[in-house]
Short mmCIF file of C-alpha atoms in Angstrom, two decimals:
data_model
loop_
_atom_site.label_atom_id
_atom_site.label_comp_id
_atom_site.label_asym_id
_atom_site.label_seq_id
_atom_site.Cartn_x
_atom_site.Cartn_y
_atom_site.Cartn_z
CA MET A 22 16.82 -25.54 -45.36
CA ASP A 23 18.73 -22.43 -44.27
CA ILE A 24 21.90 -22.78 -42.27
CA ASN A 25 22.46 -21.36 -38.81
CA LEU A 26 25.79 -19.48 -38.74
CA SER A 27 25.24 -17.68 -35.41
CA SER A 28 28.56 -18.94 -34.00
CA GLU A 29 30.39 -17.52 -37.01
CA LYS A 30 28.64 -14.17 -36.54
CA HIS A 31 29.45 -14.24 -32.83
CA SER A 32 33.15 -14.80 -33.60
CA LEU A 33 33.02 -11.99 -36.15
CA ILE A 34 31.53 -9.56 -33.62
CA LYS A 35 34.10 -10.50 -30.95
CA PHE A 36 36.99 -10.08 -33.37
CA LEU A 37 35.65 -6.73 -34.54
CA GLY A 38 35.27 -5.64 -30.91
CA LEU A 39 38.91 -6.45 -30.21
CA TYR A 40 39.97 -4.79 -33.46
CA ILE A 41 38.06 -1.59 -32.63
CA PHE A 42 39.45 -1.62 -29.07
CA LEU A 43 43.02 -1.74 -30.41
CA THR A 44 42.13 0.94 -32.95
CA LEU A 45 40.87 3.17 -30.12
CA ILE A 46 44.17 2.74 -28.29
CA ILE A 47 46.06 3.76 -31.43
CA PHE A 48 43.67 6.69 -31.86
CA ALA A 49 44.21 7.78 -28.23
CA LEU A 50 48.00 7.66 -28.58
CA ALA A 51 47.82 9.61 -31.85
CA SER A 52 45.56 12.20 -30.20
CA VAL A 53 48.01 12.69 -27.32
CA MET A 54 50.90 13.13 -29.76
CA TYR A 55 48.82 15.57 -31.82
CA TYR A 56 47.97 17.55 -28.68
CA LYS A 57 51.64 17.80 -27.65
CA PHE A 58 52.62 18.86 -31.15
CA GLU A 59 49.95 21.58 -31.36
CA LYS A 60 50.82 22.82 -27.87
CA ASP A 61 54.51 23.15 -28.80
CA VAL A 62 53.56 24.99 -31.99
CA MET A 63 51.41 27.39 -29.95
CA LEU A 64 54.14 27.95 -27.32
CA TYR A 65 56.89 28.63 -29.84
CA SER A 66 54.64 30.97 -31.78
CA LYS A 67 54.46 33.13 -28.67
CA LEU A 68 58.15 32.88 -27.84
CA PRO A 69 59.31 36.06 -29.68
CA ARG A 70 56.75 38.14 -27.82
CA LEU A 71 57.67 36.59 -24.47
CA GLN A 72 61.34 37.26 -25.09
CA GLU A 73 60.54 40.93 -25.79
CA ASN A 74 58.50 41.11 -22.58
CA SER A 75 61.33 39.56 -20.55
CA LYS A 76 63.85 41.99 -22.05
CA ASP A 77 61.67 44.90 -21.07
CA VAL A 78 61.31 43.62 -17.50
CA ILE A 79 65.08 43.05 -17.26
CA ARG A 80 65.71 46.56 -18.55
CA ARG A 81 63.35 48.04 -15.94
CA ILE A 82 64.76 46.06 -12.99
CA LYS A 83 68.27 46.93 -14.18
CA ALA A 84 67.29 50.58 -14.03
CA MET A 85 65.86 50.06 -10.52
CA HIS A 86 69.04 48.29 -9.47
CA GLU A 87 71.26 51.12 -10.74
CA SER A 88 69.11 53.99 -9.49
CA LEU A 89 68.74 52.42 -6.04
CA LEU A 90 66.07 54.35 -4.14
CA GLU A 91 65.34 56.90 -6.87
CA ASP A 92 63.05 54.49 -8.78
CA ASN A 93 62.00 51.53 -6.63
CA PHE A 94 58.66 50.62 -8.20
CA TYR A 95 58.57 47.15 -9.76
CA PRO A 96 57.35 47.34 -13.41
CA ARG A 97 53.73 46.43 -14.11
CA TYR A 98 52.08 45.70 -17.49
CA SER A 99 48.52 45.31 -18.65
CA THR A 100 49.24 42.45 -21.10
CA PHE A 101 51.36 40.20 -18.92
CA HIS A 102 52.67 39.61 -15.41
CA SER A 103 56.16 38.95 -14.14
CA ALA A 104 58.17 37.86 -11.16
CA ILE A 105 61.82 37.59 -10.08
CA PHE A 106 63.42 34.69 -8.16
CA ASP A 107 66.88 34.28 -6.67
CA ALA A 108 69.36 31.47 -7.37
CA ASP A 109 67.66 29.24 -4.75
CA TYR A 110 64.27 29.64 -6.56
CA LYS A 111 62.97 31.79 -3.73
CA LYS A 112 60.58 34.53 -4.70
CA ILE A 113 61.93 38.08 -4.48
CA PHE A 114 58.85 39.77 -5.91
CA SER A 115 55.90 38.38 -7.89
CA LEU A 116 52.79 39.58 -9.69
CA LEU A 117 52.00 36.07 -11.01
CA HIS A 118 48.65 34.35 -10.53
CA ASN A 119 50.52 31.19 -9.57
CA ASP A 120 53.91 31.42 -7.84
CA ALA A 121 54.54 27.65 -8.12
CA VAL A 122 56.94 28.05 -11.04
CA ASP A 123 58.46 24.99 -12.71
CA PHE A 124 62.13 25.83 -13.24
CA ASN A 125 62.79 22.57 -15.12
CA ASP A 126 61.48 24.07 -18.33
CA TYR A 127 61.96 27.58 -19.67
CA LEU A 128 58.70 27.62 -21.69
CA TYR A 129 55.54 25.80 -20.69
CA LYS A 130 51.76 26.00 -20.22
CA LYS A 131 50.09 25.51 -16.87
CA GLY A 132 46.37 25.98 -16.42
CA LYS A 133 45.23 28.91 -18.50
CA TYR A 134 48.64 30.67 -18.45
CA ILE A 135 51.87 30.42 -20.38
CA TYR A 136 55.18 30.85 -18.53
CA PHE A 137 58.57 31.90 -19.85
CA ILE A 138 61.74 31.91 -17.73
CA LYS A 139 64.69 34.14 -18.61
CA GLU A 140 68.05 34.47 -16.83
CA PRO A 141 69.47 38.03 -16.88
CA GLY A 142 73.19 38.32 -17.43
CA LEU A 143 73.67 39.93 -13.98
CA TYR A 144 71.79 39.53 -10.70
CA TYR A 145 69.81 42.77 -10.80
CA LEU A 146 68.02 43.23 -7.45
CA GLY A 147 69.40 39.78 -6.60
CA ALA A 148 67.28 38.10 -9.34
CA LYS A 149 68.65 34.93 -10.98
CA TYR A 150 65.40 34.28 -12.88
CA VAL A 151 62.79 36.53 -14.49
CA VAL A 152 59.44 34.79 -15.05
CA ILE A 153 56.89 36.07 -17.57
CA GLU A 154 53.25 34.97 -17.35
CA VAL A 155 50.72 35.59 -20.14
CA PRO A 156 47.12 34.32 -20.40
CA ASP A 157 46.29 31.68 -22.99
CA ASP A 158 42.95 32.22 -24.76
CA GLU A 159 42.99 28.49 -25.70
CA LYS A 160 41.52 29.08 -29.16
CA TRP A 161 44.09 26.60 -30.47
CA LEU A 162 42.68 24.03 -28.01
CA THR A 163 39.13 24.44 -29.34
CA THR A 164 40.40 23.93 -32.90
CA LEU A 165 42.40 20.90 -31.76
CA TYR A 166 39.36 19.25 -30.11
CA ARG A 167 37.23 19.88 -33.18
CA ASN A 168 39.86 18.32 -35.45
CA ILE A 169 40.25 15.29 -33.18
CA ALA A 170 36.47 14.74 -33.09
CA LEU A 171 36.05 15.14 -36.86
CA TYR A 172 39.08 13.26 -38.15
CA GLY A 173 38.91 10.77 -35.30
CA THR A 174 35.35 9.81 -36.21
CA LEU A 175 36.29 9.42 -39.87
CA PHE A 176 39.34 7.38 -38.89
CA LEU A 177 37.33 5.04 -36.65
CA LEU A 178 34.66 4.54 -39.31
CA PHE A 179 37.31 3.79 -41.90
CA MET A 180 39.07 1.32 -39.60
CA ALA A 181 35.76 -0.36 -38.69
CA VAL A 182 34.80 -0.86 -42.34
CA LEU A 183 38.32 -2.02 -43.21
CA GLY A 184 38.31 -4.43 -40.26
CA TYR A 185 34.93 -5.83 -41.23
CA PHE A 186 36.06 -6.68 -44.76
CA LEU A 187 39.39 -8.08 -43.51
CA VAL A 188 37.61 -10.31 -41.01
CA LYS A 189 35.20 -11.50 -43.68
CA GLN A 190 38.17 -12.51 -45.82
CA PHE A 191 39.89 -14.27 -42.92
CA LEU A 192 36.72 -16.14 -41.91
CA ARG A 193 35.75 -17.24 -45.40
CA PRO A 194 37.60 -20.62 -45.20
CA MET A 195 35.96 -21.33 -41.82
CA LYS A 196 32.57 -20.28 -43.18
CA ASP A 197 32.99 -22.63 -46.14
CA SER A 198 33.79 -25.45 -43.69
CA PHE A 199 30.67 -24.61 -41.66
CA LEU A 200 28.56 -24.66 -44.80
CA LEU A 201 29.98 -28.02 -45.84
CA LEU A 202 29.43 -29.50 -42.38
CA ASN A 203 25.90 -28.11 -42.09
CA ASN A 204 24.97 -29.39 -45.52
CA PHE A 205 26.33 -32.81 -44.56
CA ILE A 206 24.29 -32.86 -41.33
CA LYS A 207 21.21 -31.58 -43.16
CA ASP A 208 21.44 -34.24 -45.88
CA THR A 209 22.21 -36.98 -43.37
CA THR A 210 19.28 -36.16 -41.09
CA HIS A 211 16.98 -35.94 -44.12
CA GLU A 212 18.05 -39.38 -45.30
CA LEU A 213 17.69 -40.83 -41.78
CA ASN A 214 14.06 -39.89 -41.31
CA THR A 215 12.45 -42.28 -43.78
CA PRO A 216 14.32 -45.52 -42.87
CA VAL A 217 14.05 -44.91 -39.10
CA SER A 218 10.33 -44.20 -39.35
CA THR A 219 9.90 -47.33 -41.48
CA ILE A 220 11.76 -49.49 -38.94
CA LEU A 221 9.67 -48.17 -36.03
CA ALA A 222 6.39 -48.54 -37.94
CA ASN A 223 7.16 -52.15 -38.90
CA ILE A 224 8.25 -53.10 -35.37
CA GLU A 225 4.92 -51.83 -34.01
CA THR A 226 3.02 -54.10 -36.42
CA ILE A 227 4.74 -57.25 -35.13
CA ASP A 228 2.84 -59.21 -32.49
CA LYS A 229 5.59 -60.03 -30.02
CA ASN A 230 3.47 -62.69 -28.31
CA LYS A 231 3.62 -64.82 -31.48
CA ILE A 232 7.37 -64.88 -31.94
CA ASP A 233 10.20 -66.66 -30.17
CA GLN A 234 11.52 -64.95 -27.01
CA LYS A 235 15.06 -64.75 -28.40
CA VAL A 236 13.75 -63.07 -31.51
CA ALA A 237 11.61 -60.77 -29.34
CA LYS A 238 14.68 -59.63 -27.40
CA LYS A 239 16.55 -58.94 -30.64
CA LEU A 240 13.53 -57.04 -31.87
CA GLN A 241 13.50 -55.01 -28.64
CA ARG A 242 17.13 -54.03 -29.12
CA ILE A 243 16.38 -52.96 -32.71
CA ASP A 244 13.41 -50.95 -31.44
CA ILE A 245 15.55 -49.17 -28.82
CA ALA A 246 18.30 -48.42 -31.34
CA ALA A 247 15.79 -47.05 -33.84
CA ARG A 248 14.13 -44.84 -31.21
CA THR A 249 17.55 -43.53 -30.13
CA ILE A 250 18.38 -42.62 -33.71
CA SER A 251 14.95 -41.04 -34.08
CA THR A 252 15.54 -38.88 -30.98
CA ILE A 253 18.94 -37.76 -32.26
CA TYR A 254 17.37 -36.97 -35.64
CA LYS A 255 14.71 -34.79 -34.00
CA ASP A 256 17.32 -32.98 -31.87
CA LEU A 257 19.50 -32.25 -34.90
CA THR A 258 16.48 -31.06 -36.87
CA TYR A 259 15.50 -28.77 -33.99
CA LEU A 260 19.01 -27.24 -33.87
CA LEU A 261 18.96 -26.61 -37.60
CA LEU A 262 15.46 -25.16 -37.72
CA GLN A 263 14.90 -23.56 -34.31
CA ASP A 264 15.33 -20.02 -35.64
CA LYS A 265 13.44 -20.66 -38.86
CA ILE A 266 10.12 -22.11 -37.79
CA PRO A 267 7.74 -19.81 -35.87
CA SER A 268 6.25 -21.25 -32.71
CA LYS A 269 2.62 -22.33 -32.78
CA ILE A 270 1.23 -21.45 -29.38
CA GLU A 271 -1.50 -23.68 -27.98
CA LYS A 272 -2.78 -24.87 -24.61
CA ILE A 273 -0.97 -28.10 -23.76
CA ASP A 274 -2.21 -30.73 -21.32
CA ILE A 275 1.14 -31.64 -19.75
CA ASN A 276 -0.19 -34.86 -18.16
CA SER A 277 -1.45 -36.11 -21.50
CA LEU A 278 1.79 -35.17 -23.27
CA ILE A 279 4.02 -36.86 -20.66
CA SER A 280 1.85 -40.01 -20.86
CA GLN A 281 2.33 -40.12 -24.63
CA ARG A 282 6.08 -39.72 -24.33
CA LEU A 283 6.28 -42.41 -21.64
CA THR A 284 4.66 -44.79 -24.09
CA TYR A 285 7.28 -43.84 -26.67
CA PHE A 286 10.15 -44.48 -24.23
CA ALA A 287 8.56 -47.58 -22.63
CA THR A 288 10.75 -50.03 -24.56
CA MET A 289 13.96 -48.24 -23.51
CA ALA A 290 12.85 -48.16 -19.87
CA GLU A 291 11.86 -51.83 -19.91
CA ALA A 292 15.26 -52.82 -21.28
CA LYS A 293 16.87 -51.42 -18.10
CA LYS A 294 14.05 -52.70 -15.87
CA ILE A 295 13.32 -49.16 -14.70
CA LYS A 296 10.13 -48.62 -12.72
CA ILE A 297 8.29 -45.42 -13.54
CA SER A 298 5.77 -43.74 -11.23
CA PHE A 299 3.66 -40.84 -12.45
CA SER A 300 1.84 -38.63 -9.92
CA GLN A 301 -0.55 -36.33 -11.74
CA SER A 302 -2.18 -33.04 -10.89
CA PRO A 303 -3.98 -30.89 -13.45
CA THR A 304 -1.44 -28.67 -15.23
CA PHE A 305 -1.49 -26.80 -18.52
CA LEU A 306 1.04 -24.71 -20.43
CA GLU A 307 0.60 -22.34 -23.37
CA ALA A 308 3.54 -22.98 -25.72
CA ASP A 309 4.57 -24.75 -28.91
CA LYS A 310 3.69 -28.42 -28.45
CA GLN A 311 6.45 -29.76 -30.71
CA LYS A 312 9.12 -27.85 -28.80
CA ILE A 313 7.77 -28.82 -25.37
CA THR A 314 7.78 -32.42 -26.62
CA ARG A 315 11.50 -32.07 -27.39
CA LEU A 316 12.06 -30.69 -23.88
CA ILE A 317 10.22 -33.60 -22.21
CA ASP A 318 11.82 -36.19 -24.52
CA ASN A 319 15.32 -35.03 -23.61
CA LEU A 320 14.58 -35.07 -19.87
CA LEU A 321 13.01 -38.55 -20.06
CA SER A 322 15.81 -39.83 -22.30
CA ASN A 323 18.45 -38.61 -19.82
CA ALA A 324 16.52 -40.10 -16.89
CA ILE A 325 16.65 -43.50 -18.62
CA LYS A 326 20.16 -43.31 -20.09
CA TYR A 327 21.89 -42.20 -16.88
CA ASN A 328 19.83 -44.47 -14.60
CA LYS A 329 21.02 -47.76 -13.18
CA VAL A 330 19.52 -51.16 -14.13
CA GLY A 331 16.46 -51.74 -11.98
CA GLY A 332 16.32 -48.03 -11.03
CA THR A 333 13.32 -45.75 -10.68
CA ILE A 334 11.91 -42.62 -12.29
CA LYS A 335 9.43 -40.45 -10.40
CA ILE A 336 7.40 -38.00 -12.43
CA THR A 337 5.26 -35.45 -10.64
CA THR A 338 3.07 -32.75 -12.11
CA PHE A 339 1.68 -29.80 -10.20
CA ARG A 340 -0.31 -26.70 -11.04
CA ASN A 341 2.56 -24.68 -12.55
CA GLY A 342 5.15 -27.29 -13.48
CA PHE A 343 6.48 -30.81 -13.32
CA SER A 344 9.53 -32.71 -12.11
CA ILE A 345 11.39 -35.81 -13.29
CA GLU A 346 13.58 -37.59 -10.74
CA ASP A 347 15.79 -40.58 -11.55
CA SER A 348 17.92 -42.85 -9.37
CA GLY A 349 20.96 -42.59 -11.64
CA ILE A 350 24.60 -41.50 -11.50
CA GLY A 351 23.84 -37.92 -10.44
CA ILE A 352 25.69 -34.74 -11.42
CA PRO A 353 28.76 -33.34 -9.61
CA GLU A 354 27.92 -30.02 -7.96
CA GLU A 355 30.60 -28.11 -9.90
CA LYS A 356 29.25 -29.38 -13.23
CA LYS A 357 25.57 -28.53 -12.84
CA GLU A 358 25.88 -25.40 -14.98
CA GLU A 359 28.08 -27.10 -17.58
CA ILE A 360 25.45 -29.63 -18.59
CA PHE A 361 23.58 -26.92 -20.50
CA GLU A 362 26.58 -26.23 -22.75
CA ARG A 363 26.30 -27.56 -26.29
CA TYR A 364 28.31 -30.75 -26.93
CA LYS A 365 29.02 -31.07 -23.18
CA ARG A 366 28.83 -34.66 -21.95
CA LEU A 367 29.51 -35.62 -18.34
CA THR A 368 30.24 -39.23 -19.30
CA ASN A 369 31.19 -41.00 -22.50
CA SER A 370 29.56 -44.26 -21.47
CA GLU A 371 26.26 -43.25 -23.09
CA GLY A 372 25.53 -42.25 -26.67
CA GLY A 373 24.54 -38.85 -28.01
CA PHE A 374 26.26 -35.60 -28.92
CA GLY A 375 25.68 -33.69 -25.69
CA ILE A 376 23.05 -31.41 -27.23
CA GLY A 377 19.98 -32.53 -25.25
CA MET A 378 20.22 -30.21 -22.24
CA HIS A 379 21.29 -27.33 -24.48
CA ILE A 380 18.02 -27.81 -26.37
CA VAL A 381 16.11 -28.00 -23.06
CA LEU A 382 17.60 -24.67 -21.95
CA SER A 383 16.94 -23.06 -25.34
CA ILE A 384 13.25 -24.07 -25.28
CA ALA A 385 12.89 -23.01 -21.63
CA LYS A 386 14.25 -19.55 -22.43
CA GLU A 387 11.90 -19.14 -25.39
CA PHE A 388 8.80 -19.80 -23.28
CA GLY A 389 9.99 -18.27 -19.98
CA LEU A 390 10.29 -21.59 -18.15
CA LYS A 391 12.51 -22.02 -15.09
CA ILE A 392 14.70 -25.10 -14.67
CA LYS A 393 15.98 -26.26 -11.29
CA ILE A 394 18.36 -29.18 -10.91
CA ASP A 395 18.87 -31.06 -7.63
CA SER A 396 21.34 -33.91 -7.71
CA LYS A 397 23.60 -36.07 -5.61
CA GLU A 398 26.28 -38.25 -7.11
CA GLN A 399 25.38 -41.95 -7.34
CA LYS A 400 22.00 -41.15 -5.75
CA TYR A 401 19.62 -39.16 -7.90
CA THR A 402 18.97 -36.24 -10.24
CA LYS A 403 15.76 -34.26 -10.07
CA VAL A 404 14.90 -31.75 -12.79
CA THR A 405 12.03 -29.38 -11.99
CA VAL A 406 10.44 -27.24 -14.71
CA THR A 407 8.12 -24.42 -13.62
CA TRP A 408 6.24 -21.55 -15.25
#
């Protein structure tokens, strides 16, 4: 019998998701630092040329300042643009594409231009600052993006593979525990089948009308206990094998199937003096009969277990579904969705592992069935299954 380790795989995927998310954050921070580093390298590589340009502009405006009106044309260049600002950062003259100069830094990139700010020794033409603007072809940026994409992809793949093997190592002890527990459950359920079936078969052969009433009551309690163990055995077997056994689709007469299961649970219902009414309309379903039996068994079992002594169960079938309504303890409104969770039990007063409604939901999903639960505490619970 193979072992279902879906929960372990789910934990592995979640951990890997978190690991990759953190790796992406590290990658993003590294990319930003790489970008700043490459930008600084590019800016300082152009600094000597910018300094030469600023010197030439200062020399020209110095000549204008000294010649007064004899040469009053501001210098213009084909390879760069310039501007002069006074001590209050007010523009005196500008040929820049963007006059919003940032005077907090003497060398920076803004948009597609690089700016360099130089302070002449003297205020020629009233200028405190000379600003040089040169276009940036951004070839370095294309190379930077290509490197980030290439090395980033390799880095992420490496971290994903590394994370996968690390997680496998971390989860190995838990996986071993799962294997041990699953093997224990598998062996236990296998060993339970034969004795429980033997007990039930022998009880059915006893003519209860020929034995003492006290003995008959004891026999009834043994019968109920054996059927409860048998139901738990079938639920555990379903959980272990649900993904391994392909469904055998056939046309199921739901009325006939419910009648059979009522016979099976008759002893348990009689013990609590529960009256069962069954209103039938023709209804059929194409699905796996064994799995639909598990669905009906769990609903009937719950209707009996969580019912009061002397209560009622109303079963109604209609063209595209059926409903089972008990007069039991009901379900609090805020816990209606929780009852489908595995190992979730609303009360500890009854036996079981809390896997019945989880199995019901699992089977319903497989065959596209819809489940509706109406309930009122201490009044009733009505489960309607439609298709």
